[in-house]
Amino acid sequence: MEIIDNHTHLNDEPFRGNEQYYLERAKALDVTKVICAGQDPDFNQRAVDLAQKFDNVYAMVGYCPDVAKDYDQQAEDKLIEQLKQPKVVAMGEIGLDYYWDESPRDVQRNVFARQIEVAHDLKMPVDIHTRDAFGDCYNILKNSNLEYGAVLHSFNGGVDWLNKFLDLNVYFSYSGVVSFTKATEVHESAKAAPLDRILVETDAPYLTPKPYRGHQNETGYVRYVAEAIAKLKDIPLEKVADATYKNTVRVYGLKSKEF
């Protein structure tokens, strides 16, 4: 059995200098490959560097909503350069965040749409952060060309939003939230989501799943996310692991990148 953590921040401060240790801990939990998510210039470069350093680490790069206000032509040129690097598999994380509102909302929307265009031009999928912004996110995606794939990272919507986004042919990545006792909407959407549209992630060091909630998250704990989905769907863990592995390979085009 092999599990892929398709969205983690191994490039974040808690892991710096100890990446090998956490990758070995992950392997002991059958987590054999990880995709390290960028979000700003520092995180993007760090993700690229880690992908070059470790065989089982891949990267995505992008400007998240918090730093959308800093996106300009120079930033875009650098992103394009990074997206062309070996083992960079997606534009991400990008999207909308109306909870923190670190960038003006119109700027967030414009930068989100622009980055989707850039990714499409490079024939790459996008990894999407959306918080308190499902309506605008849906409208932007509906009016975008998603030919090369899209993943809703740490999806926390209910069944209604699941069905709307399914019409756009996107994938749904579940995080540790799916294991939380009170996350009933997420439980229902995970149960309803087609198995061939589900991915799993940690978003480490955030959103630690049960049984380690309250502690720092790490990439190996994606196993417990897969276990939570298996329990909700009443199917074996191995079936979730196999499906999410294949889905991750498919949406990120990983076969063509010698995954």
PDB file of C-alpha atoms in Angstrom:
ATOM      1  CA  MET A   1       0.000   0.000   0.000  1.00  0.00           C
ATOM      2  CA  GLU A   2       1.232   3.475  -0.920  1.00  0.00           C
ATOM      3  CA  ILE A   3      -0.273   6.852  -0.063  1.00  0.00           C
ATOM      4  CA  ILE A   4       0.575  10.249  -1.551  1.00  0.00           C
ATOM      5  CA  ASP A   5       0.306  13.461   0.454  1.00  0.00           C
ATOM      6  CA  ASN A   6      -0.680  15.754  -2.397  1.00  0.00           C
ATOM      7  CA  HIS A   7      -0.426  19.029  -0.439  1.00  0.00           C
ATOM      8  CA  THR A   8       2.020  19.622   2.380  1.00  0.00           C
ATOM      9  CA  HIS A   9       4.277  22.455   3.495  1.00  0.00           C
ATOM     10  CA  LEU A  10       7.519  20.610   4.048  1.00  0.00           C
ATOM     11  CA  ASN A  11       9.003  23.987   3.113  1.00  0.00           C
ATOM     12  CA  ASP A  12       7.601  25.595   6.281  1.00  0.00           C
ATOM     13  CA  GLU A  13       9.709  26.653   9.254  1.00  0.00           C
ATOM     14  CA  PRO A  14       8.905  23.725  11.619  1.00  0.00           C
ATOM     15  CA  PHE A  15      10.460  21.238   9.177  1.00  0.00           C
ATOM     16  CA  ARG A  16      13.474  23.165   7.919  1.00  0.00           C
ATOM     17  CA  GLY A  17      16.647  21.161   8.289  1.00  0.00           C
ATOM     18  CA  ASN A  18      14.718  18.056   9.358  1.00  0.00           C
ATOM     19  CA  GLU A  19      12.973  17.162   6.114  1.00  0.00           C
ATOM     20  CA  GLN A  20      14.657  13.767   5.818  1.00  0.00           C
ATOM     21  CA  TYR A  21      13.494  12.848   9.325  1.00  0.00           C
ATOM     22  CA  TYR A  22       9.866  13.652   8.518  1.00  0.00           C
ATOM     23  CA  LEU A  23      10.023  11.861   5.173  1.00  0.00           C
ATOM     24  CA  GLU A  24      11.316   8.744   6.914  1.00  0.00           C
ATOM     25  CA  ARG A  25       8.525   8.963   9.493  1.00  0.00           C
ATOM     26  CA  ALA A  26       6.064   9.268   6.621  1.00  0.00           C
ATOM     27  CA  LYS A  27       7.465   6.216   4.860  1.00  0.00           C
ATOM     28  CA  ALA A  28       6.893   4.169   8.023  1.00  0.00           C
ATOM     29  CA  LEU A  29       3.189   5.039   7.633  1.00  0.00           C
ATOM     30  CA  ASP A  30       3.166   3.996   3.932  1.00  0.00           C
ATOM     31  CA  VAL A  31       3.342   7.590   2.715  1.00  0.00           C
ATOM     32  CA  THR A  32       5.860   7.256  -0.077  1.00  0.00           C
ATOM     33  CA  LYS A  33       5.550  10.499  -2.042  1.00  0.00           C
ATOM     34  CA  VAL A  34       4.660  14.093  -1.236  1.00  0.00           C
ATOM     35  CA  ILE A  35       3.897  17.265  -3.137  1.00  0.00           C
ATOM     36  CA  CYS A  36       5.230  20.385  -1.451  1.00  0.00           C
ATOM     37  CA  ALA A  37       3.056  23.462  -1.938  1.00  0.00           C
ATOM     38  CA  GLY A  38       4.342  26.950  -2.540  1.00  0.00           C
ATOM     39  CA  GLN A  39       2.412  30.101  -1.740  1.00  0.00           C
ATOM     40  CA  ASP A  40       4.794  33.059  -1.897  1.00  0.00           C
ATOM     41  CA  PRO A  41       8.285  33.719  -3.316  1.00  0.00           C
ATOM     42  CA  ASP A  42      10.144  32.150  -0.368  1.00  0.00           C
ATOM     43  CA  PHE A  43       7.911  29.089  -0.107  1.00  0.00           C
ATOM     44  CA  ASN A  44       7.941  28.621  -3.880  1.00  0.00           C
ATOM     45  CA  GLN A  45      11.718  28.527  -4.120  1.00  0.00           C
ATOM     46  CA  ARG A  46      11.988  26.315  -1.073  1.00  0.00           C
ATOM     47  CA  ALA A  47       9.507  23.850  -2.612  1.00  0.00           C
ATOM     48  CA  VAL A  48      11.516  23.735  -5.836  1.00  0.00           C
ATOM     49  CA  ASP A  49      14.742  23.196  -3.885  1.00  0.00           C
ATOM     50  CA  LEU A  50      13.256  20.335  -1.847  1.00  0.00           C
ATOM     51  CA  ALA A  51      11.957  18.647  -4.990  1.00  0.00           C
ATOM     52  CA  GLN A  52      15.455  18.751  -6.420  1.00  0.00           C
ATOM     53  CA  LYS A  53      16.979  17.417  -3.204  1.00  0.00           C
ATOM     54  CA  PHE A  54      14.655  14.483  -2.428  1.00  0.00           C
ATOM     55  CA  ASP A  55      13.599  11.796  -4.897  1.00  0.00           C
ATOM     56  CA  ASN A  56      10.102  11.409  -3.438  1.00  0.00           C
ATOM     57  CA  VAL A  57       9.285  15.124  -3.137  1.00  0.00           C
ATOM     58  CA  TYR A  58       7.566  17.112  -5.877  1.00  0.00           C
ATOM     59  CA  ALA A  59       6.631  20.773  -5.921  1.00  0.00           C
ATOM     60  CA  MET A  60       3.948  23.233  -6.901  1.00  0.00           C
ATOM     61  CA  VAL A  61       4.413  26.998  -7.020  1.00  0.00           C
ATOM     62  CA  GLY A  62       2.014  29.926  -7.013  1.00  0.00           C
ATOM     63  CA  TYR A  63       0.855  33.117  -5.333  1.00  0.00           C
ATOM     64  CA  CYS A  64      -1.756  32.389  -2.662  1.00  0.00           C
ATOM     65  CA  PRO A  65      -4.497  34.936  -1.868  1.00  0.00           C
ATOM     66  CA  ASP A  66      -2.541  36.503   0.999  1.00  0.00           C
ATOM     67  CA  VAL A  67       0.174  37.716  -1.375  1.00  0.00           C
ATOM     68  CA  ALA A  68      -1.978  38.312  -4.452  1.00  0.00           C
ATOM     69  CA  LYS A  69      -1.396  42.035  -3.901  1.00  0.00           C
ATOM     70  CA  ASP A  70       2.302  41.444  -4.672  1.00  0.00           C
ATOM     71  CA  TYR A  71       1.674  39.698  -7.998  1.00  0.00           C
ATOM     72  CA  ASP A  72       3.087  41.621 -10.944  1.00  0.00           C
ATOM     73  CA  GLN A  73       4.855  40.875 -14.224  1.00  0.00           C
ATOM     74  CA  GLN A  74       8.157  40.198 -12.487  1.00  0.00           C
ATOM     75  CA  ALA A  75       6.453  37.726 -10.148  1.00  0.00           C
ATOM     76  CA  GLU A  76       4.747  36.035 -13.083  1.00  0.00           C
ATOM     77  CA  ASP A  77       7.996  35.708 -15.004  1.00  0.00           C
ATOM     78  CA  LYS A  78       9.632  34.052 -12.008  1.00  0.00           C
ATOM     79  CA  LEU A  79       6.675  31.700 -11.571  1.00  0.00           C
ATOM     80  CA  ILE A  80       6.845  30.630 -15.202  1.00  0.00           C
ATOM     81  CA  GLU A  81      10.553  29.953 -14.807  1.00  0.00           C
ATOM     82  CA  GLN A  82       9.871  27.805 -11.721  1.00  0.00           C
ATOM     83  CA  LEU A  83       6.944  25.968 -13.319  1.00  0.00           C
ATOM     84  CA  LYS A  84       9.319  24.767 -16.019  1.00  0.00           C
ATOM     85  CA  GLN A  85      11.715  23.216 -13.495  1.00  0.00           C
ATOM     86  CA  PRO A  86      11.959  19.412 -13.183  1.00  0.00           C
ATOM     87  CA  LYS A  87       9.495  17.896 -10.698  1.00  0.00           C
ATOM     88  CA  VAL A  88       7.301  20.995 -10.489  1.00  0.00           C
ATOM     89  CA  VAL A  89       3.880  19.511 -11.171  1.00  0.00           C
ATOM     90  CA  ALA A  90       1.289  22.272 -10.680  1.00  0.00           C
ATOM     91  CA  MET A  91       0.477  25.918 -10.105  1.00  0.00           C
ATOM     92  CA  GLY A  92      -0.437  26.215  -6.443  1.00  0.00           C
ATOM     93  CA  GLU A  93      -1.573  27.072  -4.093  1.00  0.00           C
ATOM     94  CA  ILE A  94      -3.669  29.796  -5.651  1.00  0.00           C
ATOM     95  CA  GLY A  95      -7.218  30.972  -5.055  1.00  0.00           C
ATOM     96  CA  LEU A  96      -9.403  33.131  -2.825  1.00  0.00           C
ATOM     97  CA  ASP A  97      -9.466  33.765   0.914  1.00  0.00           C
ATOM     98  CA  TYR A  98     -12.246  36.016   2.166  1.00  0.00           C
ATOM     99  CA  TYR A  99     -11.644  35.027   5.793  1.00  0.00           C
ATOM    100  CA  TRP A 100      -8.247  36.673   6.234  1.00  0.00           C
ATOM    101  CA  ASP A 101      -8.666  39.195   3.394  1.00  0.00           C
ATOM    102  CA  GLU A 102      -4.944  39.960   3.267  1.00  0.00           C
ATOM    103  CA  SER A 103      -5.320  41.192  -0.319  1.00  0.00           C
ATOM    104  CA  PRO A 104      -8.253  43.197  -1.738  1.00  0.00           C
ATOM    105  CA  ARG A 105     -10.908  40.838  -3.049  1.00  0.00           C
ATOM    106  CA  ASP A 106     -10.883  42.207  -6.582  1.00  0.00           C
ATOM    107  CA  VAL A 107      -7.109  41.720  -6.657  1.00  0.00           C
ATOM    108  CA  GLN A 108      -7.506  38.166  -5.373  1.00  0.00           C
ATOM    109  CA  ARG A 109     -10.011  37.372  -8.115  1.00  0.00           C
ATOM    110  CA  ASN A 110      -7.908  38.887 -10.883  1.00  0.00           C
ATOM    111  CA  VAL A 111      -4.694  37.188  -9.781  1.00  0.00           C
ATOM    112  CA  PHE A 112      -6.449  33.853  -9.322  1.00  0.00           C
ATOM    113  CA  ALA A 113      -7.903  33.986 -12.828  1.00  0.00           C
ATOM    114  CA  ARG A 114      -4.595  35.098 -14.305  1.00  0.00           C
ATOM    115  CA  GLN A 115      -2.646  32.264 -12.689  1.00  0.00           C
ATOM    116  CA  ILE A 116      -5.160  29.745 -14.054  1.00  0.00           C
ATOM    117  CA  GLU A 117      -4.472  31.179 -17.523  1.00  0.00           C
ATOM    118  CA  VAL A 118      -0.718  30.885 -17.038  1.00  0.00           C
ATOM    119  CA  ALA A 119      -1.055  27.291 -15.864  1.00  0.00           C
ATOM    120  CA  HIS A 120      -3.209  26.444 -18.873  1.00  0.00           C
ATOM    121  CA  ASP A 121      -0.673  27.975 -21.245  1.00  0.00           C
ATOM    122  CA  LEU A 122       1.947  25.681 -19.695  1.00  0.00           C
ATOM    123  CA  LYS A 123      -0.423  22.674 -19.757  1.00  0.00           C
ATOM    124  CA  MET A 124      -0.365  22.334 -15.977  1.00  0.00           C
ATOM    125  CA  PRO A 125      -3.057  21.696 -13.348  1.00  0.00           C
ATOM    126  CA  VAL A 126      -3.928  24.137 -10.576  1.00  0.00           C
ATOM    127  CA  ASP A 127      -4.205  23.560  -6.821  1.00  0.00           C
ATOM    128  CA  ILE A 128      -6.826  25.820  -5.283  1.00  0.00           C
ATOM    129  CA  HIS A 129      -7.190  27.411  -1.857  1.00  0.00           C
ATOM    130  CA  THR A 130     -10.675  28.751  -1.166  1.00  0.00           C
ATOM    131  CA  ARG A 131     -11.986  29.988   2.159  1.00  0.00           C
ATOM    132  CA  ASP A 132     -15.359  31.689   2.634  1.00  0.00           C
ATOM    133  CA  ALA A 133     -15.345  32.232  -1.124  1.00  0.00           C
ATOM    134  CA  PHE A 134     -16.985  29.230  -2.786  1.00  0.00           C
ATOM    135  CA  GLY A 135     -19.314  31.370  -4.898  1.00  0.00           C
ATOM    136  CA  ASP A 136     -16.612  33.489  -6.507  1.00  0.00           C
ATOM    137  CA  CYS A 137     -14.281  30.506  -6.781  1.00  0.00           C
ATOM    138  CA  TYR A 138     -16.950  28.534  -8.617  1.00  0.00           C
ATOM    139  CA  ASN A 139     -17.686  31.399 -11.004  1.00  0.00           C
ATOM    140  CA  ILE A 140     -14.020  31.891 -11.855  1.00  0.00           C
ATOM    141  CA  LEU A 141     -13.483  28.176 -12.444  1.00  0.00           C
ATOM    142  CA  LYS A 142     -16.668  27.939 -14.501  1.00  0.00           C
ATOM    143  CA  ASN A 143     -15.307  30.643 -16.800  1.00  0.00           C
ATOM    144  CA  SER A 144     -11.792  29.180 -16.989  1.00  0.00           C
ATOM    145  CA  ASN A 145     -10.272  26.473 -19.135  1.00  0.00           C
ATOM    146  CA  LEU A 146      -9.515  23.594 -16.751  1.00  0.00           C
ATOM    147  CA  GLU A 147      -8.379  21.218 -19.471  1.00  0.00           C
ATOM    148  CA  TYR A 148      -5.268  20.257 -17.515  1.00  0.00           C
ATOM    149  CA  GLY A 149      -6.969  19.668 -14.187  1.00  0.00           C
ATOM    150  CA  ALA A 150      -7.868  21.400 -10.933  1.00  0.00           C
ATOM    151  CA  VAL A 151      -7.794  20.323  -7.283  1.00  0.00           C
ATOM    152  CA  LEU A 152      -9.753  21.967  -4.480  1.00  0.00           C
ATOM    153  CA  HIS A 153      -7.231  21.733  -1.666  1.00  0.00           C
ATOM    154  CA  SER A 154      -8.496  20.957   1.857  1.00  0.00           C
ATOM    155  CA  PHE A 155     -12.054  20.860   0.573  1.00  0.00           C
ATOM    156  CA  ASN A 156     -14.462  21.726   3.379  1.00  0.00           C
ATOM    157  CA  GLY A 157     -17.688  22.234   1.467  1.00  0.00           C
ATOM    158  CA  GLY A 158     -20.890  20.290   1.860  1.00  0.00           C
ATOM    159  CA  VAL A 159     -22.669  18.052  -0.625  1.00  0.00           C
ATOM    160  CA  ASP A 160     -24.268  20.975  -2.495  1.00  0.00           C
ATOM    161  CA  TRP A 161     -20.906  22.528  -3.312  1.00  0.00           C
ATOM    162  CA  LEU A 162     -19.435  19.120  -4.034  1.00  0.00           C
ATOM    163  CA  ASN A 163     -22.052  18.538  -6.719  1.00  0.00           C
ATOM    164  CA  LYS A 164     -21.617  21.997  -8.234  1.00  0.00           C
ATOM    165  CA  PHE A 165     -17.856  21.606  -8.506  1.00  0.00           C
ATOM    166  CA  LEU A 166     -18.202  18.055  -9.830  1.00  0.00           C
ATOM    167  CA  ASP A 167     -19.909  19.588 -12.850  1.00  0.00           C
ATOM    168  CA  LEU A 168     -16.638  21.432 -13.515  1.00  0.00           C
ATOM    169  CA  ASN A 169     -14.671  18.168 -13.482  1.00  0.00           C
ATOM    170  CA  VAL A 170     -12.425  19.085 -10.546  1.00  0.00           C
ATOM    171  CA  TYR A 171     -10.844  16.890  -7.876  1.00  0.00           C
ATOM    172  CA  PHE A 172     -11.423  17.179  -4.134  1.00  0.00           C
ATOM    173  CA  SER A 173      -8.516  16.932  -1.713  1.00  0.00           C
ATOM    174  CA  TYR A 174      -9.503  16.129   1.860  1.00  0.00           C
ATOM    175  CA  SER A 175      -7.328  17.106   4.818  1.00  0.00           C
ATOM    176  CA  GLY A 176      -7.384  16.291   8.522  1.00  0.00           C
ATOM    177  CA  VAL A 177     -10.662  18.204   8.825  1.00  0.00           C
ATOM    178  CA  VAL A 178     -12.433  15.091   7.532  1.00  0.00           C
ATOM    179  CA  SER A 179     -11.455  13.339  10.779  1.00  0.00           C
ATOM    180  CA  PHE A 180     -12.833  16.061  13.080  1.00  0.00           C
ATOM    181  CA  THR A 181     -15.856  14.974  15.096  1.00  0.00           C
ATOM    182  CA  LYS A 182     -17.929  18.105  14.447  1.00  0.00           C
ATOM    183  CA  ALA A 183     -17.103  18.502  10.741  1.00  0.00           C
ATOM    184  CA  THR A 184     -20.421  16.998   9.680  1.00  0.00           C
ATOM    185  CA  GLU A 185     -20.653  18.812   6.326  1.00  0.00           C
ATOM    186  CA  VAL A 186     -17.224  17.546   5.353  1.00  0.00           C
ATOM    187  CA  HIS A 187     -18.166  14.030   6.476  1.00  0.00           C
ATOM    188  CA  GLU A 188     -21.222  14.093   4.227  1.00  0.00           C
ATOM    189  CA  SER A 189     -19.333  15.391   1.208  1.00  0.00           C
ATOM    190  CA  ALA A 190     -16.549  12.835   1.664  1.00  0.00           C
ATOM    191  CA  LYS A 191     -19.138  10.063   1.786  1.00  0.00           C
ATOM    192  CA  ALA A 192     -20.824  11.384  -1.354  1.00  0.00           C
ATOM    193  CA  ALA A 193     -17.687  12.178  -3.356  1.00  0.00           C
ATOM    194  CA  PRO A 194     -16.880   9.692  -6.142  1.00  0.00           C
ATOM    195  CA  LEU A 195     -13.809   7.688  -5.231  1.00  0.00           C
ATOM    196  CA  ASP A 196     -12.182   8.552  -8.556  1.00  0.00           C
ATOM    197  CA  ARG A 197     -12.321  12.263  -7.643  1.00  0.00           C
ATOM    198  CA  ILE A 198     -10.771  12.162  -4.165  1.00  0.00           C
ATOM    199  CA  LEU A 199      -7.217  13.023  -3.107  1.00  0.00           C
ATOM    200  CA  VAL A 200      -5.731  13.182   0.394  1.00  0.00           C
ATOM    201  CA  GLU A 201      -3.428  15.729   1.999  1.00  0.00           C
ATOM    202  CA  THR A 202      -2.108  16.990   5.308  1.00  0.00           C
ATOM    203  CA  ASP A 203      -1.566  20.718   4.683  1.00  0.00           C
ATOM    204  CA  ALA A 204       1.097  20.170   7.349  1.00  0.00           C
ATOM    205  CA  PRO A 205       2.002  21.718   9.720  1.00  0.00           C
ATOM    206  CA  TYR A 206      -1.692  22.684   9.907  1.00  0.00           C
ATOM    207  CA  LEU A 207      -5.002  20.773  10.255  1.00  0.00           C
ATOM    208  CA  THR A 208      -3.674  17.791  12.183  1.00  0.00           C
ATOM    209  CA  PRO A 209      -6.050  14.812  11.938  1.00  0.00           C
ATOM    210  CA  LYS A 210      -7.267  12.681  14.790  1.00  0.00           C
ATOM    211  CA  PRO A 211      -5.746  10.949  16.725  1.00  0.00           C
ATOM    212  CA  TYR A 212      -3.032  13.660  16.853  1.00  0.00           C
ATOM    213  CA  ARG A 213      -5.241  16.746  16.750  1.00  0.00           C
ATOM    214  CA  GLY A 214      -3.744  19.445  18.965  1.00  0.00           C
ATOM    215  CA  HIS A 215      -0.209  18.518  17.926  1.00  0.00           C
ATOM    216  CA  GLN A 216       1.854  19.703  14.981  1.00  0.00           C
ATOM    217  CA  ASN A 217       0.839  17.991  11.770  1.00  0.00           C
ATOM    218  CA  GLU A 218       3.339  16.170   9.555  1.00  0.00           C
ATOM    219  CA  THR A 219       3.169  14.592   6.135  1.00  0.00           C
ATOM    220  CA  GLY A 220       2.961  10.998   7.387  1.00  0.00           C
ATOM    221  CA  TYR A 221      -0.326  11.757   9.090  1.00  0.00           C
ATOM    222  CA  VAL A 222      -2.061  11.769   5.706  1.00  0.00           C
ATOM    223  CA  ARG A 223      -2.541   8.080   6.449  1.00  0.00           C
ATOM    224  CA  TYR A 224      -5.075   9.064   9.121  1.00  0.00           C
ATOM    225  CA  VAL A 225      -6.919  11.228   6.603  1.00  0.00           C
ATOM    226  CA  ALA A 226      -7.205   8.201   4.324  1.00  0.00           C
ATOM    227  CA  GLU A 227      -8.355   6.102   7.283  1.00  0.00           C
ATOM    228  CA  ALA A 228     -11.082   8.634   8.112  1.00  0.00           C
ATOM    229  CA  ILE A 229     -12.375   8.556   4.534  1.00  0.00           C
ATOM    230  CA  ALA A 230     -12.301   4.758   4.511  1.00  0.00           C
ATOM    231  CA  LYS A 231     -14.357   4.709   7.694  1.00  0.00           C
ATOM    232  CA  LEU A 232     -16.884   7.216   6.343  1.00  0.00           C
ATOM    233  CA  LYS A 233     -17.277   5.273   3.110  1.00  0.00           C
ATOM    234  CA  ASP A 234     -17.178   1.908   4.898  1.00  0.00           C
ATOM    235  CA  ILE A 235     -14.487   0.546   2.593  1.00  0.00           C
ATOM    236  CA  PRO A 236     -10.972  -0.819   3.257  1.00  0.00           C
ATOM    237  CA  LEU A 237      -8.124   1.647   3.761  1.00  0.00           C
ATOM    238  CA  GLU A 238      -6.253  -0.065   0.933  1.00  0.00           C
ATOM    239  CA  LYS A 239      -9.023   0.864  -1.493  1.00  0.00           C
ATOM    240  CA  VAL A 240      -8.812   4.542  -0.522  1.00  0.00           C
ATOM    241  CA  ALA A 241      -5.016   4.476  -0.734  1.00  0.00           C
ATOM    242  CA  ASP A 242      -5.061   2.881  -4.182  1.00  0.00           C
ATOM    243  CA  ALA A 243      -7.709   5.234  -5.563  1.00  0.00           C
ATOM    244  CA  THR A 244      -6.171   8.423  -4.195  1.00  0.00           C
ATOM    245  CA  TYR A 245      -2.731   7.371  -5.423  1.00  0.00           C
ATOM    246  CA  LYS A 246      -4.045   6.816  -8.947  1.00  0.00           C
ATOM    247  CA  ASN A 247      -6.063  10.036  -8.851  1.00  0.00           C
ATOM    248  CA  THR A 248      -3.020  12.043  -7.790  1.00  0.00           C
ATOM    249  CA  VAL A 249      -0.919  10.558 -10.572  1.00  0.00           C
ATOM    250  CA  ARG A 250      -3.701  11.313 -13.059  1.00  0.00           C
ATOM    251  CA  VAL A 251      -4.503  14.895 -12.155  1.00  0.00           C
ATOM    252  CA  TYR A 252      -0.898  16.027 -11.775  1.00  0.00           C
ATOM    253  CA  GLY A 253       0.257  14.204 -14.906  1.00  0.00           C
ATOM    254  CA  LEU A 254       2.914  12.534 -12.842  1.00  0.00           C
ATOM    255  CA  LYS A 255       3.622   9.628 -15.168  1.00  0.00           C
ATOM    256  CA  SER A 256       5.057  12.043 -17.688  1.00  0.00           C
ATOM    257  CA  LYS A 257       7.293  13.457 -14.962  1.00  0.00           C
ATOM    258  CA  GLU A 258       8.884  10.106 -14.073  1.00  0.00           C
ATOM    259  CA  PHE A 259       6.929   9.890 -10.849  1.00  0.00           C
TER     260      PHE A 259
END
